[in-house]
């Protein structure tokens, strides 16, 4: 087998969810692409890894020292939405409903995986709150056991700042979800947090 | 959103079977990898696309003008196994049971997709047979409609060389396949081509 192909397959197979079969299919696909398109692809990927940084203010991925959101004077600097990872931030940004700032933790507390509070950007969040400008912290953290642990840990740390409102995003039945297929915990939560019909 | 991330996601999403969500997941994974490992990955992929060639004898992928199989003096040059693509060749090589040479067509005849006989390396195969050294041609082509069309086309062209044996690989129930889940055509074929029990 071609050494060049062998190398390409081995490298693709290092990506998560890519087995040898898929790696071979991806390699073969490269041969159907323009040579320049492949150069562009590989250099964009290499450049991303080499040059991307974490925003020094919110830990979002950024091309500069501060990310575009933190740099934007239109954003409401008194509200911080705390998320686990950059993907979550992007999901919220896509709704175009949120005008505050973010804080990306970089994960959740997970003793099983050896992730403690000091491995996350929690101190950085507390420092930002301590600086005094923040009025509300929205915790948009997942409802996994690790997520809940992280939530309680942060809530405890934030008790030192009683003037700062702390909230979590609403849990309930998603739009388009069929009740029949929703898990019991979510339904229980949705029932307990029922809201009066307006109109 | 970071332009560097945007670019990396857009490039990953050009790969087959990779949507934006997966592309984002792959990009994020790069940040967990060593910077050197990412450089090695992207350069191996770029190098493969830039430098790999097709063996001038059998159309297999190769680092040199002729592939290692065609260069190997131990291989039986009187037998040629015809396959659609390099992946098929690799599957057969993995069995370590075949000692002849290969011929990679580069696809199958598909009028729907605008692939005619001249788009495949069929003339190259016929020329090789015409040269006189070949005694047997094994057609290891898939049983799709396009595959069968290709099979019949090649068989017709090979009729001009009556001294050359032409065979197709055996169709039947695969080892480990459960009869219950095998398609009817395969079962019919397996019944018609039943073999007496030896022993």
Coordinates of C-alpha atoms in Angstrom, one line a residue:
Chain A
X1 CA 0.0 0.0 0.0
X2 CA 1.2 3.5 -0.8
X3 CA 3.0 5.0 2.2
X4 CA 1.5 8.4 1.4
X5 CA -2.0 6.9 1.6
X6 CA -1.1 4.9 4.7
X7 CA 0.0 8.2 6.4
X8 CA -3.1 10.1 5.4
X9 CA -5.4 7.3 6.6
X10 CA -3.5 7.0 9.9
X11 CA -3.8 10.8 10.5
X12 CA -7.5 11.0 9.6
X13 CA -8.1 8.1 12.0
X14 CA -6.8 10.2 14.9
X15 CA -9.9 12.3 14.7
X16 CA -12.7 11.4 17.1
X17 CA -15.4 9.2 15.5
X18 CA -13.2 8.4 12.4
X19 CA -12.3 4.8 12.1
X20 CA -9.9 3.3 9.5
X21 CA -12.7 2.8 7.0
X22 CA -13.9 6.4 7.2
X23 CA -10.3 7.6 7.1
X24 CA -9.8 5.7 3.9
X25 CA -13.0 7.1 2.4
X26 CA -11.9 10.6 3.4
X27 CA -8.5 10.1 1.9
X28 CA -10.0 8.8 -1.4
X29 CA -12.3 11.8 -1.4
X30 CA -9.2 14.1 -1.4
X31 CA -8.2 12.8 -4.7
X32 CA -11.5 14.0 -6.2
X33 CA -10.9 17.5 -4.8
X34 CA -8.8 20.1 -6.6
X35 CA -5.3 20.1 -5.3
X36 CA -5.6 23.8 -4.3
X37 CA -8.8 23.0 -2.4
X38 CA -7.0 20.4 -0.3
X39 CA -4.1 22.8 0.3
X40 CA -6.6 25.4 1.4
X41 CA -8.3 22.9 3.7
X42 CA -5.2 21.6 5.4
X43 CA -3.7 25.1 5.8
X44 CA -6.9 26.5 7.3
X45 CA -7.0 23.6 9.8
X46 CA -3.3 24.0 10.7
X47 CA -3.6 27.8 11.0
X48 CA -6.6 27.5 13.3
X49 CA -4.7 25.2 15.7
X50 CA -1.6 27.4 15.5
X51 CA -3.2 30.9 15.8
X52 CA -6.5 30.7 17.6
X53 CA -6.4 32.0 21.2
X54 CA -8.7 32.2 24.2
X55 CA -10.2 35.6 24.9
X56 CA -8.5 37.0 27.9
X57 CA -11.8 38.3 29.2
X58 CA -14.3 35.5 28.7
X59 CA -12.2 32.5 27.5
X60 CA -14.1 32.3 24.2
X61 CA -12.1 31.3 21.1
X62 CA -10.7 34.4 19.5
X63 CA -8.4 35.6 16.8
X64 CA -7.2 38.5 19.0
X65 CA -6.5 39.1 22.7
X66 CA -10.2 39.9 23.2
X67 CA -13.1 38.2 21.3
X68 CA -15.5 40.2 19.1
X69 CA -18.3 39.8 21.7
X70 CA -16.2 41.3 24.5
X71 CA -14.9 44.0 22.1
X72 CA -18.5 45.0 21.0
X73 CA -19.5 48.2 22.7
X74 CA -23.2 47.4 22.1
X75 CA -23.2 44.4 24.4
X76 CA -24.6 44.7 27.9
X77 CA -21.5 44.3 30.2
X78 CA -23.7 43.9 33.3
X79 CA -24.9 40.4 32.3
X80 CA -22.7 37.4 32.0
X81 CA -23.9 34.0 30.6
X82 CA -21.8 31.2 31.9
X83 CA -21.4 28.2 29.5
X84 CA -19.4 25.0 29.5
X85 CA -17.8 25.4 26.1
X86 CA -17.6 27.5 23.0
X87 CA -20.2 25.4 21.1
X88 CA -22.8 26.4 23.7
X89 CA -21.9 30.0 23.3
X90 CA -22.4 29.7 19.6
X91 CA -25.8 28.0 20.0
X92 CA -26.9 30.9 22.2
X93 CA -25.5 33.5 19.8
X94 CA -27.4 31.9 16.9
X95 CA -30.7 32.8 18.6
X96 CA -29.7 36.5 18.4
X97 CA -31.7 37.0 21.6
X98 CA -28.9 37.6 24.1
X99 CA -27.1 40.9 24.3
X100 CA -24.9 40.4 27.3
X101 CA -21.4 38.9 27.6
X102 CA -20.3 35.3 28.1
X103 CA -17.9 33.3 30.2
X104 CA -16.7 30.0 28.9
X105 CA -15.7 27.6 31.7
X106 CA -13.9 25.1 29.4
X107 CA -15.7 22.1 30.8
X108 CA -17.5 20.9 34.0
X109 CA -16.3 19.6 37.3
X110 CA -15.8 15.9 37.0
X111 CA -13.9 14.0 39.7
X112 CA -14.2 10.9 37.6
X113 CA -12.2 12.5 34.8
X114 CA -10.0 14.3 37.2
X115 CA -11.4 17.8 36.4
X116 CA -11.6 20.0 39.5
X117 CA -12.7 23.6 39.9
X118 CA -9.2 24.9 39.4
X119 CA -9.1 23.3 36.0
X120 CA -12.0 25.5 34.8
X121 CA -12.1 29.2 34.4
X122 CA -14.1 29.7 37.6
X123 CA -11.7 32.0 39.4
X124 CA -11.6 34.2 36.3
X125 CA -15.4 34.4 36.5
X126 CA -15.5 35.3 40.2
X127 CA -12.8 38.0 39.7
X128 CA -15.0 39.5 36.9
X129 CA -18.0 39.6 39.3
X130 CA -15.8 40.9 42.1
X131 CA -14.8 43.9 39.9
X132 CA -18.4 45.2 40.5
X133 CA -19.7 45.9 37.0
X134 CA -21.7 42.6 36.8
X135 CA -25.4 42.7 37.9
X136 CA -26.6 39.3 36.7
X137 CA -25.0 35.9 36.1
X138 CA -27.0 33.4 34.0
X139 CA -25.8 29.8 34.4
X140 CA -26.4 28.0 31.1
X141 CA -24.8 24.7 32.2
X142 CA -26.0 21.2 31.3
X143 CA -28.2 19.1 33.6
X144 CA -25.8 16.2 33.8
X145 CA -24.5 15.3 37.3
X146 CA -21.2 17.0 36.5
X147 CA -23.1 20.1 35.3
X148 CA -25.2 20.2 38.5
X149 CA -22.1 19.9 40.6
X150 CA -20.5 22.8 38.7
X151 CA -23.7 24.8 39.0
X152 CA -23.8 24.4 42.8
X153 CA -20.1 25.1 43.2
X154 CA -20.4 28.4 41.2
X155 CA -23.6 29.4 43.1
X156 CA -21.8 28.9 46.4
X157 CA -18.9 31.1 45.2
X158 CA -21.3 33.7 44.1
X159 CA -23.0 33.9 47.5
X160 CA -20.3 36.3 48.4
X161 CA -21.9 38.9 46.1
X162 CA -25.5 39.1 47.2
X163 CA -26.2 42.1 44.9
X164 CA -25.6 40.0 41.9
X165 CA -28.7 38.1 40.6
X166 CA -27.9 34.5 39.7
X167 CA -30.3 32.5 37.5
X168 CA -30.2 29.3 35.5
X169 CA -31.8 28.9 32.1
X170 CA -35.4 27.4 32.1
X171 CA -35.7 23.6 31.8
X172 CA -38.8 22.3 30.1
X173 CA -40.3 20.6 27.1
X174 CA -38.5 21.7 24.0
X175 CA -40.5 23.2 21.1
X176 CA -41.3 20.4 18.7
X177 CA -40.6 17.7 21.3
X178 CA -43.3 15.1 21.7
X179 CA -44.3 14.7 25.3
X180 CA -44.5 10.9 24.8
X181 CA -40.8 10.8 24.2
X182 CA -39.6 13.3 26.8
X183 CA -37.8 11.9 29.9
X184 CA -39.6 11.9 33.2
X185 CA -37.3 14.3 35.0
X186 CA -37.9 16.9 32.3
X187 CA -41.7 16.4 32.4
X188 CA -41.7 16.6 36.3
X189 CA -39.6 19.8 36.1
X190 CA -41.9 21.2 33.4
X191 CA -45.0 20.5 35.5
X192 CA -43.5 22.0 38.7
X193 CA -42.5 25.1 36.8
X194 CA -45.8 25.5 34.9
X195 CA -46.7 29.1 33.9
X196 CA -50.2 30.7 33.9
X197 CA -51.6 31.2 30.4
X198 CA -51.4 34.8 29.3
X199 CA -54.2 36.5 27.3
Chain B
X1 CA -17.2 34.0 16.1
X2 CA -13.5 33.6 15.5
X3 CA -12.6 33.8 11.8
X4 CA -10.0 31.1 12.3
X5 CA -12.6 28.7 13.8
X6 CA -15.1 29.6 11.1
X7 CA -12.6 28.7 8.4
X8 CA -11.6 25.5 10.0
X9 CA -15.2 24.4 10.4
X10 CA -16.1 25.4 6.8
X11 CA -13.1 23.3 5.5
X12 CA -13.9 20.3 7.6
X13 CA -17.5 20.5 6.4
X14 CA -16.3 20.0 2.8
X15 CA -15.5 16.4 3.7
X16 CA -18.2 13.8 2.8
X17 CA -20.4 12.9 5.7
X18 CA -19.2 15.9 7.8
X19 CA -21.9 18.4 8.7
X20 CA -21.3 21.7 10.5
X21 CA -21.9 20.1 13.9
X22 CA -19.3 17.4 13.3
X23 CA -16.9 20.0 11.8
X24 CA -17.2 22.0 14.9
X25 CA -16.5 19.0 17.1
X26 CA -13.5 18.1 15.0
X27 CA -12.2 21.7 15.2
X28 CA -12.6 21.7 19.0
X29 CA -10.8 18.4 19.2
X30 CA -7.8 19.9 17.4
X31 CA -7.3 22.2 20.4
X32 CA -6.9 19.2 22.6
X33 CA -4.2 17.8 20.3
X34 CA -0.5 18.8 20.5
X35 CA 0.2 21.6 18.0
X36 CA 2.9 19.4 16.4
X37 CA 0.4 16.5 16.0
X38 CA -1.9 18.8 14.1
X39 CA 0.9 20.1 11.9
X40 CA 1.8 16.5 11.2
X41 CA -1.8 15.6 10.4
X42 CA -2.4 18.4 8.0
X43 CA 0.9 18.1 6.3
X44 CA 0.5 14.3 5.8
X45 CA -2.9 14.9 4.3
X46 CA -1.7 17.7 2.0
X47 CA 1.3 15.7 1.0
X48 CA -0.8 12.7 0.1
X49 CA -3.0 14.8 -2.2
X50 CA 0.1 16.5 -3.7
X51 CA 2.4 13.5 -4.2
X52 CA 0.4 10.3 -4.6
X53 CA 0.1 9.0 -8.1
X54 CA -1.6 6.2 -10.0
X55 CA 0.6 3.1 -10.8
X56 CA 1.2 3.3 -14.6
X57 CA 0.7 -0.5 -14.8
X58 CA -2.4 -1.2 -12.7
X59 CA -3.8 2.2 -11.7
X60 CA -3.4 1.4 -8.0
X61 CA -2.4 4.4 -5.8
X62 CA 1.4 4.6 -5.6
X63 CA 4.3 6.7 -4.3
X64 CA 6.3 5.8 -7.4
X65 CA 5.6 5.2 -11.1
X66 CA 4.8 1.6 -10.4
X67 CA 3.1 0.4 -7.2
X68 CA 4.8 -2.1 -4.8
X69 CA 2.6 -4.9 -6.0
X70 CA 3.5 -4.5 -9.7
X71 CA 7.2 -4.1 -8.7
X72 CA 7.1 -7.3 -6.6
X73 CA 8.9 -10.1 -8.5
X74 CA 7.1 -12.7 -6.3
X75 CA 3.7 -11.8 -7.7
X76 CA 2.2 -14.0 -10.4
X77 CA 2.0 -11.8 -13.5
X78 CA -0.3 -14.2 -15.4
X79 CA -3.3 -13.4 -13.2
X80 CA -5.0 -10.1 -13.0
X81 CA -7.8 -9.3 -10.5
X82 CA -10.0 -6.4 -11.7
X83 CA -11.4 -4.2 -9.0
X84 CA -13.5 -1.0 -9.0
X85 CA -11.3 1.0 -6.6
X86 CA -8.2 1.0 -4.4
X87 CA -10.2 0.2 -1.3
X88 CA -11.3 -3.1 -2.9
X89 CA -7.7 -4.0 -3.7
X90 CA -6.8 -3.3 -0.1
X91 CA -9.5 -5.6 1.2
X92 CA -8.3 -8.4 -1.1
X93 CA -4.7 -7.8 -0.1
X94 CA -5.6 -8.0 3.6
X95 CA -6.7 -11.6 3.1
X96 CA -3.0 -12.4 2.0
X97 CA -4.5 -15.1 -0.2
X98 CA -4.0 -13.6 -3.6
X99 CA -0.6 -13.6 -5.3
X100 CA -1.5 -12.2 -8.7
X101 CA -1.6 -8.6 -9.9
X102 CA -4.5 -6.1 -9.9
X103 CA -6.1 -3.7 -12.2
X104 CA -8.0 -0.8 -10.7
X105 CA -10.8 0.5 -13.0
X106 CA -11.4 3.7 -11.0
X107 CA -15.2 3.2 -10.9
X108 CA -18.0 1.4 -12.7
X109 CA -20.0 2.3 -15.9
X110 CA -22.9 4.5 -14.8
X111 CA -24.8 6.3 -17.5
X112 CA -26.8 8.0 -14.7
X113 CA -23.7 9.7 -13.4
X114 CA -22.2 10.2 -16.9
X115 CA -19.5 7.6 -16.4
X116 CA -18.8 5.7 -19.7
X117 CA -16.3 2.9 -20.5
X118 CA -13.8 5.5 -21.7
X119 CA -13.8 7.1 -18.2
X120 CA -12.5 3.9 -16.7
X121 CA -9.1 2.2 -17.2
X122 CA -10.7 -0.5 -19.3
X123 CA -8.6 0.0 -22.5
X124 CA -5.5 -0.2 -20.3
X125 CA -6.7 -3.6 -19.0
X126 CA -7.4 -4.9 -22.5
X127 CA -3.9 -3.7 -23.7
X128 CA -2.3 -5.6 -20.8
X129 CA -4.3 -8.7 -21.8
X130 CA -3.4 -8.2 -25.5
X131 CA 0.3 -8.2 -24.6
X132 CA 0.0 -11.9 -24.1
X133 CA 1.4 -12.6 -20.6
X134 CA -2.0 -12.8 -18.9
X135 CA -3.7 -16.2 -18.5
X136 CA -6.6 -15.4 -16.2
X137 CA -8.7 -12.3 -15.4
X138 CA -10.7 -12.4 -12.2
X139 CA -13.5 -9.8 -12.2
X140 CA -14.0 -8.7 -8.5
X141 CA -16.7 -6.2 -9.3
X142 CA -19.7 -5.3 -7.2
X143 CA -23.1 -6.8 -7.9
X144 CA -24.9 -3.5 -8.3
X145 CA -26.6 -2.7 -11.7
X146 CA -23.6 -0.5 -12.6
X147 CA -21.2 -3.3 -11.6
X148 CA -23.0 -5.9 -13.7
X149 CA -23.0 -3.5 -16.7
X150 CA -19.3 -3.0 -16.3
X151 CA -18.8 -6.8 -15.9
X152 CA -20.6 -7.6 -19.1
X153 CA -18.8 -4.8 -21.0
X154 CA -15.4 -6.1 -19.9
X155 CA -16.4 -9.8 -20.6
X156 CA -17.4 -8.8 -24.1
X157 CA -14.1 -7.0 -24.7
X158 CA -12.2 -10.0 -23.4
X159 CA -14.0 -12.4 -25.8
X160 CA -11.3 -11.4 -28.3
X161 CA -8.8 -13.4 -26.2
X162 CA -10.3 -16.9 -26.0
X163 CA -7.1 -18.3 -24.4
X164 CA -7.6 -16.1 -21.3
X165 CA -9.8 -17.5 -18.6
X166 CA -12.3 -15.0 -17.2
X167 CA -13.9 -15.6 -13.8
X168 CA -15.9 -13.6 -11.3
X169 CA -15.5 -14.0 -7.5
X170 CA -18.0 -16.3 -5.8
X171 CA -21.3 -14.9 -4.5
X172 CA -22.9 -16.5 -1.5
X173 CA -23.6 -16.2 2.2
X174 CA -20.8 -14.5 4.0
X175 CA -19.1 -16.1 7.0
X176 CA -20.9 -15.0 10.1
X177 CA -24.0 -13.7 8.2
X178 CA -27.3 -14.9 9.6
X179 CA -29.4 -16.5 6.9
X180 CA -32.5 -14.7 8.3
X181 CA -31.0 -11.3 7.4
X182 CA -29.5 -12.1 4.0
X183 CA -31.3 -10.7 0.9
X184 CA -33.2 -13.1 -1.3
X185 CA -31.0 -12.7 -4.4
X186 CA -28.0 -13.7 -2.4
X187 CA -29.8 -16.8 -1.0
X188 CA -31.1 -17.8 -4.4
X189 CA -27.5 -17.5 -5.8
X190 CA -26.1 -19.4 -2.8
X191 CA -28.7 -22.2 -3.4
X192 CA -28.1 -22.5 -7.1
X193 CA -24.3 -22.6 -6.6
X194 CA -24.4 -25.1 -3.7
X195 CA -21.4 -27.3 -3.3
X196 CA -21.2 -31.0 -2.3
X197 CA -19.9 -31.6 1.2
X198 CA -16.4 -32.9 1.3
X199 CA -15.2 -35.4 3.8

